[in-house]
Coordinates of C-alpha atoms in Angstrom, one line a residue:
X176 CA 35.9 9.9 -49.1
X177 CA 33.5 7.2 -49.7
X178 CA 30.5 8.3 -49.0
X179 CA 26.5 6.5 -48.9
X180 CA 24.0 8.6 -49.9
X181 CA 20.9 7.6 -48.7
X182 CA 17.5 10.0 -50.1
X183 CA 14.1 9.8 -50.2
X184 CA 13.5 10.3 -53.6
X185 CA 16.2 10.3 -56.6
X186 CA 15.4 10.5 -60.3
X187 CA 13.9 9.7 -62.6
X188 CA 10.9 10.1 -59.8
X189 CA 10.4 13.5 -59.8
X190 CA 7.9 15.9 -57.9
X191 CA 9.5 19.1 -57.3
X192 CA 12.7 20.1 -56.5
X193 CA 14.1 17.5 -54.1
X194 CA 14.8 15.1 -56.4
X195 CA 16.5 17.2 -58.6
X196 CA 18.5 19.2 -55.8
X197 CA 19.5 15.5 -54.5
X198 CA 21.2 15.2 -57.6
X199 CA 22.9 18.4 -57.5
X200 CA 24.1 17.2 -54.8
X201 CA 25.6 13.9 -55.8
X202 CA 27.1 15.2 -59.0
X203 CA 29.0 17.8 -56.8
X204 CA 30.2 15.5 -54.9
X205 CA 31.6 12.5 -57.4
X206 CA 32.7 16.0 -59.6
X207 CA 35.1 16.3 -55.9
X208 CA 36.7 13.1 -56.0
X209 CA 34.1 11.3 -53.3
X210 CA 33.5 7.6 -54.1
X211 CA 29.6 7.8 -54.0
X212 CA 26.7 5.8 -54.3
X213 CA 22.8 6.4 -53.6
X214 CA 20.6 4.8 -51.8
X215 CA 17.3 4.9 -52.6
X216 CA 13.6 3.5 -52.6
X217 CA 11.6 2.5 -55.4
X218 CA 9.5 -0.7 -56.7
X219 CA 12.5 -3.4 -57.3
X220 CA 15.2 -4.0 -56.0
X221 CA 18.3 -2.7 -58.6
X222 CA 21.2 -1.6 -59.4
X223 CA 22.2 0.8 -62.1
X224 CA 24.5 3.8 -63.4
X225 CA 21.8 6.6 -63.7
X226 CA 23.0 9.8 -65.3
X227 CA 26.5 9.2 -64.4
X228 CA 25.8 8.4 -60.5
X229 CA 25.7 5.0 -59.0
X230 CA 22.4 4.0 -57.7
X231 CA 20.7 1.1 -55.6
X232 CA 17.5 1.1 -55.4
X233 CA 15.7 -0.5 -52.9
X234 CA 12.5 -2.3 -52.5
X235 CA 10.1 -0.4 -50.9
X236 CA 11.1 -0.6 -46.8
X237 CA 7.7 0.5 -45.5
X238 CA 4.1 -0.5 -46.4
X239 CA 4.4 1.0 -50.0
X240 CA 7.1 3.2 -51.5
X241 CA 5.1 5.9 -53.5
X242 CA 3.4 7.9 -51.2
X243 CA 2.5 10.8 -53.4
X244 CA -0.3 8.3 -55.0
X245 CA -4.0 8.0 -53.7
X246 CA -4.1 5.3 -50.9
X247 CA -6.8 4.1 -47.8
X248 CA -6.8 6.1 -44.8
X249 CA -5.5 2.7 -42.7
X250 CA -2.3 2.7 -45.4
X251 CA -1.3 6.1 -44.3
X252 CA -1.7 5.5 -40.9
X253 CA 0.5 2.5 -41.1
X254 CA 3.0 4.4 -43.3
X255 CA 3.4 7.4 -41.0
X256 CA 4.0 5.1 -37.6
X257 CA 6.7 3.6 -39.6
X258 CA 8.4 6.7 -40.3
X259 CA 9.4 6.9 -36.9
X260 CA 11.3 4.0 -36.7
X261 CA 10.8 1.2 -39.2
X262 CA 13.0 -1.9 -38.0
X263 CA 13.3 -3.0 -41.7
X264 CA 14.7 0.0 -42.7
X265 CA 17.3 -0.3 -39.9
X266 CA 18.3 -4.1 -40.8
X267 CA 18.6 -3.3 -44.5
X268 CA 20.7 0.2 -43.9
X269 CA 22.7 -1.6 -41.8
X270 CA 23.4 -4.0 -44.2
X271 CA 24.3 -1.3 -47.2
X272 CA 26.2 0.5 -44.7
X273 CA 28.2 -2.5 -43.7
X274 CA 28.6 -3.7 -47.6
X275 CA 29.5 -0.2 -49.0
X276 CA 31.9 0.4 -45.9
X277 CA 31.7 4.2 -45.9
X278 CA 33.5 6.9 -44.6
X279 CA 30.0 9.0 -44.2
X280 CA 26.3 8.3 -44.6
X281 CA 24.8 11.2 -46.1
X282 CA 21.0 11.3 -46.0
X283 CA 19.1 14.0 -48.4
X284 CA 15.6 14.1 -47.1
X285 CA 14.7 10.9 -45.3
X286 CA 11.2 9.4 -46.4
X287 CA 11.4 6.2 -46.3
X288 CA 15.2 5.7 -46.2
X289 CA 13.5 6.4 -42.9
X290 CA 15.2 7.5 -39.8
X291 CA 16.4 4.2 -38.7
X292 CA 19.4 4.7 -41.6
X293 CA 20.3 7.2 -38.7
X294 CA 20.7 4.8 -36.0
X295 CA 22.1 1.3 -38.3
X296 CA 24.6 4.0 -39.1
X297 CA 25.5 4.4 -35.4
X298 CA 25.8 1.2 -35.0
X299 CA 28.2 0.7 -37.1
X300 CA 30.1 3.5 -36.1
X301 CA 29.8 5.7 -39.2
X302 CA 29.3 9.7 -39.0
X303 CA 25.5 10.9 -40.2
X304 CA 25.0 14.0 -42.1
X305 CA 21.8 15.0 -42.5
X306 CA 20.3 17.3 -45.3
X307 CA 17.1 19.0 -44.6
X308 CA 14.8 19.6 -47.6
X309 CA 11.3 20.0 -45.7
X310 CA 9.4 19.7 -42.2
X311 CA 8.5 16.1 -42.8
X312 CA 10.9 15.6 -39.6
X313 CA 8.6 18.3 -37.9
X314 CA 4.9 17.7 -39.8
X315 CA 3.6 14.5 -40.7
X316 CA 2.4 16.8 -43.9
X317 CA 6.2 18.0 -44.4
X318 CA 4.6 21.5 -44.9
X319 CA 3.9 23.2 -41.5
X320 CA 0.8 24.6 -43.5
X321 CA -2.7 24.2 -41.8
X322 CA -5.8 25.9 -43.6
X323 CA -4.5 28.9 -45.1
X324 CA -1.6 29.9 -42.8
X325 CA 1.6 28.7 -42.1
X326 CA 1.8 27.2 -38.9
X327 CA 4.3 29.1 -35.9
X328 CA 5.1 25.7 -34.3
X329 CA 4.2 22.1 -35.0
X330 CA 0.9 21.8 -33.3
X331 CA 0.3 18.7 -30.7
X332 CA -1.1 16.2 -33.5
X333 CA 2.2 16.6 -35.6
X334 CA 4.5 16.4 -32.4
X335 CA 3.1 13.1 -31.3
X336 CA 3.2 12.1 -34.7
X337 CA 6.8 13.0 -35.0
X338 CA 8.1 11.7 -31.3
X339 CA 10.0 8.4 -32.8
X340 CA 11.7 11.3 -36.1
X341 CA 12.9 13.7 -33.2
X342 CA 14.4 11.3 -31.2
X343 CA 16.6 9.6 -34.2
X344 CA 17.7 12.6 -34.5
X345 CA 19.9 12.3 -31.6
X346 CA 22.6 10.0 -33.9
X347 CA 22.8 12.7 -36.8
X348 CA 26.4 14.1 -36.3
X349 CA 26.3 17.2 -38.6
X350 CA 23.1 19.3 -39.8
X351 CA 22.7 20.9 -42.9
X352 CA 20.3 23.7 -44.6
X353 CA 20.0 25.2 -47.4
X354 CA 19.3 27.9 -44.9
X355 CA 19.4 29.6 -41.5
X356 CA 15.8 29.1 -41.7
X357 CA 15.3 25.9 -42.3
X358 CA 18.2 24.7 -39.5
X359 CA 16.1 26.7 -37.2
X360 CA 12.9 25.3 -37.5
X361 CA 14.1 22.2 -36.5
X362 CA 16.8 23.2 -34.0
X363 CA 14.0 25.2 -32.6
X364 CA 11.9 22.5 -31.3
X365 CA 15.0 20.2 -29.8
X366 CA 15.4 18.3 -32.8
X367 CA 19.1 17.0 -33.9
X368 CA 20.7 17.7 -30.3
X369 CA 24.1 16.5 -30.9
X370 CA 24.8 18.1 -34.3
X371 CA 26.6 20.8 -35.6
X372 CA 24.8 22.8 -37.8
X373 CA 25.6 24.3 -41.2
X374 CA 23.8 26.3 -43.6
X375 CA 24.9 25.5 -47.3
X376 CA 22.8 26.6 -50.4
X377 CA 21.9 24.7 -53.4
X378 CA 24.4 25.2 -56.2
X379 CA 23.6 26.5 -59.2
X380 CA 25.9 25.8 -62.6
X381 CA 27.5 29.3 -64.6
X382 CA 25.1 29.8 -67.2
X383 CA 27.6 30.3 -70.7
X384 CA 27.6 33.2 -71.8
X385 CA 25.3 35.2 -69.2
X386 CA 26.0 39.0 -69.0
X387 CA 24.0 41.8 -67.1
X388 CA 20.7 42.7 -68.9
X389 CA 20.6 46.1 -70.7
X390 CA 17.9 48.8 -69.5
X391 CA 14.6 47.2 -71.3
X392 CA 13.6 50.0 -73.9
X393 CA 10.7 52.4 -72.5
X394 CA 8.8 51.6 -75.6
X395 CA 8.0 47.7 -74.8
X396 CA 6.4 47.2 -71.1
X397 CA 8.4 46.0 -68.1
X398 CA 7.9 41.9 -68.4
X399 CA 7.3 40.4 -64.7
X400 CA 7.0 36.7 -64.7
X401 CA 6.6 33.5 -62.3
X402 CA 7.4 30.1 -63.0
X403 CA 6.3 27.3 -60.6
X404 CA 3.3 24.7 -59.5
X405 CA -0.1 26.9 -59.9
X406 CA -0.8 26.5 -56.1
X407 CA -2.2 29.5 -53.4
X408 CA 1.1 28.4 -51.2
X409 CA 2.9 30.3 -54.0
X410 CA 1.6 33.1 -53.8
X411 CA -0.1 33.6 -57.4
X412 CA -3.5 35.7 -55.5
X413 CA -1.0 38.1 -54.0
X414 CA 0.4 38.5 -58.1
X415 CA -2.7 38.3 -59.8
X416 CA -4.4 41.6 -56.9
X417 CA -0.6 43.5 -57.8
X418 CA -1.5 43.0 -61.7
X419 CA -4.8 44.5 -61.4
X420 CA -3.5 47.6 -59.5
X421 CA -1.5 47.8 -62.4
X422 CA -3.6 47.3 -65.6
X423 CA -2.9 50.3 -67.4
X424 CA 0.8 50.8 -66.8
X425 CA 3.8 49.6 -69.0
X426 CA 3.4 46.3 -66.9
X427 CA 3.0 42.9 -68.3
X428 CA 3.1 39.5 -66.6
X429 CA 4.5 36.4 -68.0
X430 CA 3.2 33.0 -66.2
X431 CA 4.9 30.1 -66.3
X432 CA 4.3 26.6 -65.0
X433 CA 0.9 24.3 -64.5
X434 CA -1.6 23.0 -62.0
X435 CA -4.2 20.3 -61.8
X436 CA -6.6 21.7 -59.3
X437 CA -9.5 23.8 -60.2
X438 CA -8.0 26.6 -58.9
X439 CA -5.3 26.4 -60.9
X440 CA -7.8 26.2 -64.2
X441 CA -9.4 29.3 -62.7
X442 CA -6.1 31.3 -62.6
X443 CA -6.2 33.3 -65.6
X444 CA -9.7 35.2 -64.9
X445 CA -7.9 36.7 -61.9
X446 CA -5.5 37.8 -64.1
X447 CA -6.2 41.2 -66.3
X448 CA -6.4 39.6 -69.7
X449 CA -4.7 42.6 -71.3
X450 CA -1.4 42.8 -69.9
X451 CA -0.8 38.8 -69.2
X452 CA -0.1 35.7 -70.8
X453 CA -0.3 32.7 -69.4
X454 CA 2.9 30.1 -70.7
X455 CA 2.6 26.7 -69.9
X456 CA 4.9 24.0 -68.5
X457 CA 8.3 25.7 -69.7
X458 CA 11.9 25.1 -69.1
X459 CA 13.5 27.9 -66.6
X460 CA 16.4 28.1 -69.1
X461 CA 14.0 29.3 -71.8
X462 CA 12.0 31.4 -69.8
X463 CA 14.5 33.0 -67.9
X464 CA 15.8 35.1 -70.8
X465 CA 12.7 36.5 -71.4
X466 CA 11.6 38.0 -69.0
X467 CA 13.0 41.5 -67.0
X468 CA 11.9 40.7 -63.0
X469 CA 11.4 37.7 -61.6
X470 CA 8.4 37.4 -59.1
X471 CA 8.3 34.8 -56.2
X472 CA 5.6 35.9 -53.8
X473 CA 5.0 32.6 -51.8
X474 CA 2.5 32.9 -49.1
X475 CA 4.2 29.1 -47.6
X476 CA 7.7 29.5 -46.1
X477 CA 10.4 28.0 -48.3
X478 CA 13.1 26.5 -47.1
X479 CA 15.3 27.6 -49.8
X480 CA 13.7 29.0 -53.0
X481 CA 15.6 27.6 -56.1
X482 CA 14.0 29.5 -58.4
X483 CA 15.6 32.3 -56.8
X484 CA 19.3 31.0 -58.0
X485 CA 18.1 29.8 -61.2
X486 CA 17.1 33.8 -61.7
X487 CA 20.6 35.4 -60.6
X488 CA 22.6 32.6 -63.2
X489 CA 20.3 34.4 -65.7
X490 CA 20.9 37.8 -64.4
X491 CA 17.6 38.5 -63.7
X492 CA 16.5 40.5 -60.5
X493 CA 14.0 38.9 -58.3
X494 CA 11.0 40.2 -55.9
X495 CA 10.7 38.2 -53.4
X496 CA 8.0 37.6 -50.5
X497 CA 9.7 37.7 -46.7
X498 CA 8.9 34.4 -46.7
X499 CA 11.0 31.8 -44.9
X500 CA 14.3 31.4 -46.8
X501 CA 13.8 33.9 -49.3
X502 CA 15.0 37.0 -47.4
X503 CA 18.6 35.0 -47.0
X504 CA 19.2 34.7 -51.2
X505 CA 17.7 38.4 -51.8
X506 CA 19.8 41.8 -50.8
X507 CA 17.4 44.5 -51.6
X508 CA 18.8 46.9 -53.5
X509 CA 21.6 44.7 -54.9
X510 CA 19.8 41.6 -56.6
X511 CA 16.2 42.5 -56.2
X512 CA 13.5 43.4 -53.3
X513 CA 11.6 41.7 -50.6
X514 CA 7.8 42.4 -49.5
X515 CA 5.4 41.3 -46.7
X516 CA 3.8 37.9 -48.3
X517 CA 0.1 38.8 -49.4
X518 CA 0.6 42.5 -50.0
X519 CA -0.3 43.0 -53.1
X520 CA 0.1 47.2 -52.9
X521 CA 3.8 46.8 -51.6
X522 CA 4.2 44.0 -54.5
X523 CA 3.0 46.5 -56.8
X524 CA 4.7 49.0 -55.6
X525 CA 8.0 47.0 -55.6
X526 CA 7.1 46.8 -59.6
X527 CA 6.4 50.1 -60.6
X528 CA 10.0 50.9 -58.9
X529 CA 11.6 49.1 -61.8
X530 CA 9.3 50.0 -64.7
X531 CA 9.4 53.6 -63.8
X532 CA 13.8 53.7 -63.3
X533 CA 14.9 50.8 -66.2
X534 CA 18.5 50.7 -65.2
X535 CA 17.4 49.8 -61.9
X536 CA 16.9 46.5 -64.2
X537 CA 20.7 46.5 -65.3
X538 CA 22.2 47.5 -62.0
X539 CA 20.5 44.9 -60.4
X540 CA 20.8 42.2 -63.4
X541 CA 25.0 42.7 -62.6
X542 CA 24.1 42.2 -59.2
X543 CA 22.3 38.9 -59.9
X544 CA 25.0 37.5 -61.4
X545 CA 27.5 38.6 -58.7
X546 CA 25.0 36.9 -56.3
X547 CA 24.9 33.3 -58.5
X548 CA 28.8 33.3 -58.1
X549 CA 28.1 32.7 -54.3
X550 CA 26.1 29.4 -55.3
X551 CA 29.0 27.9 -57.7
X552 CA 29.3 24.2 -57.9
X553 CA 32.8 24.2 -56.4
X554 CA 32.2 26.6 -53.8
X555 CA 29.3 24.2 -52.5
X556 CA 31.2 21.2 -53.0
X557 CA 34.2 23.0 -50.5
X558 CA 31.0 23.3 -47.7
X559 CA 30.2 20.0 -48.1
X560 CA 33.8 18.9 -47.7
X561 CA 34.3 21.0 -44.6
X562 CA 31.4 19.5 -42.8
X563 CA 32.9 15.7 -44.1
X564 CA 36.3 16.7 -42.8
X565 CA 34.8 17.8 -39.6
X566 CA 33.2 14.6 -39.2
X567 CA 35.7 12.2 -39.9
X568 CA 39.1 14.1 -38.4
X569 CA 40.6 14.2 -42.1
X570 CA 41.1 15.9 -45.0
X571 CA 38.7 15.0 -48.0
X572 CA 40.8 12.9 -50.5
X573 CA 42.6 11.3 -47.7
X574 CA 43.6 8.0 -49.5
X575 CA 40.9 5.1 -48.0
X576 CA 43.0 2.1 -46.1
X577 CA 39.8 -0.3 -45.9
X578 CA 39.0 -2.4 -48.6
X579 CA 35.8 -2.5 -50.3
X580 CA 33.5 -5.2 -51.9
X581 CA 33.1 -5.3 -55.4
X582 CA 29.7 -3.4 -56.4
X583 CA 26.8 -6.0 -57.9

């Protein structure tokens, strides 16, 4: 099929994982035959071949393209009201749709490819698919996170914020999550009312030559580690209390990943010095392998939880906070275990299981790999095609009959 991606952010800009799952994405989807080009935002107006995947990018549509820098109060303002309907964003999607002539417009998050791509899509009588990646739709913030909870409903200020994002979403056709959870929080609160919905999970590549882990010798202690942003959303408090219960046993902790605030620089005095060592920015392919357990005790609900995936390809077992869509990747028992977010003694606990019984570590490593089998490239890819097919009333790779304009 020919398909227009339109996302909020594509690389090279990159500030977590949505970029990089956007990506995923694409790649899957040329790798299954789809003719394929993104549509995205940035500060010129271009065209190029980036990493193998076609690429326009636009000019920024709203006030200013890169929200994640610093910027006046009145900017912000002006930037969010546009995010519920920006009439440039329609004429100019409406244009791409009608120049790329596609069989579906994908969107993969929709920052300021803005909802309006929604509606110029409608218009023009093409299907929408929608990926959801956050709760921008649902939270001006795109967090649900208030204080230091998360938040059981998008309060009053974030719903009248969001009026112009929940009624666009009337023109999306098919919905899709990375999980249950993430469908749900949106479903929810009346939000895509005409869709279908479908939970598909990121996709995560075979990793050559992964096998299950061996039982890690009594002699050396049981290596926990986290990789991620040095953030309280993640969780690292909850680690750091569950390391001090254990100073003292055959425990150590490996920490991965930076942080700019100063509560990341304080990080490592809440540690136990003795039994943890604090890594650095690291690659997950070269951390992976070193470590027994993987720990992801976020305190903030996850829609999805990558780093979860990125574990099981390395046959490693993870612990995992119940924590929006963490529960759905982890079968206790099997792959890993789940604990109440903040409780450090069950965390602990959860631990000790694995450094007292080693081949707990092996049984589970085997089952970690069984588990990344679920998350194969061409397995997603067939989910994706499913919800195209059911879209557009034919088989993907049905030959296209309407002619197409030469790309710039």
């Amino acid at each position: 099929m020919r398909i227009l991606m339109a996302c909020a952010a594509f690389p090279p800009f990159i500030d977590g994982g949505g970029p990089i799952s956007a990506m995923i994405v694409a790649k899957l989807l040329l790798a299954a035959g789809h003719d394929l080009t993104v549509v995205n935002v940035s500060g010129e107006d271009r065209h190029e071949i980036f990493d193998g995947v076609p690429v326009h990018r636009l000019r920024s549509l709203n006030i200013d393209w890169n929200y994640r820098l610093p910027r006046p109060g009145w900017k912000k303002a002006i930037w969010h009201a546009l995010e519920n309907f920006n009439p440039r964003a329609f004429v100019v999607m409406r244009r791409e749709i009608r120049r790329l002539r596609p069989d579906i417009v994908l969107t993969d998050s929709i920052e300021n490819i803005n909802v309006a791509t929604w509606a110029a899509a409608k218009s023009c009588g093409v299907p929408v698919a929608h990926i959801l990646r956050s709760t921008f739709l649902l939270c001006w913030k795109g967090s649900m996170w208030k204080g230091n909870d998360n938040c059981g409903r998008a309060c009053g200020s974030c719903q009248m914020t969001s009026y112009g994002k929940k009624l666009n979403s009337r023109f999306v056709d098919a919905v899709i999550g990375e999980t249950d959870f993430i469908i749900g929080r949106h479903t929810e609160h009346g939000y895509f009312p005409n869709a279908t919905t479908h939970a598909i999970p990121g996709a995560i590549a075979p990793i050559p030559g992964a096998l299950p882990r061996s039982a890690p010798p009594a002699e050396r202690p049981l290596r926990i580690g986290f990789i991620g942003v040095h953030d309280p959303v993640k969780g690292l408090d909850t680690l750091a209390a569950a390391a001090q219960r254990l100073a003292g046993e055959p425990v150590e902790f490996l920490i991965a990943g930076t942080g700019q605030s100063d509560y990341a620089k304080a990080l490592p005095e809440r540690f136990p010095a003795q039994n943890t060592r604090f890594l650095g920015w690291t690659k997950p392919d070269a951390f992976l392998p070193e470590i027994d357990v993987l720990a992801v005790p976020s305190l903030f609900r996850e829609p999805f939880g990558r780093v979860v995936i990125e574990a099981f390809a390395h046959g490693v077992p993870v612990i995992g906070a119940r924590s929006g869509g963490i529960p759905e990747t982890i079968q206790p028992g099997v792959n890993g275990a789940l604990f109440a977010p903040g409780d450090d003694a069950a965390l602990a606990e959860q631990i000790m299981a694995f450094a007292r019984d080693r081949a707990l570590v092996a049984m589970q490593s085997a089952g970690a790999l069984a588990a990344a089998a679920r998350y194969s490239p061409d397995r997603i890819a067939a989910s994706y095609n499913a919800v195209f097919d059911g879209l557009t009333g034919k088989p993907a790779g049905t030959a296209l009959l309407q002619p197409r304009e030469a790309r710039p």
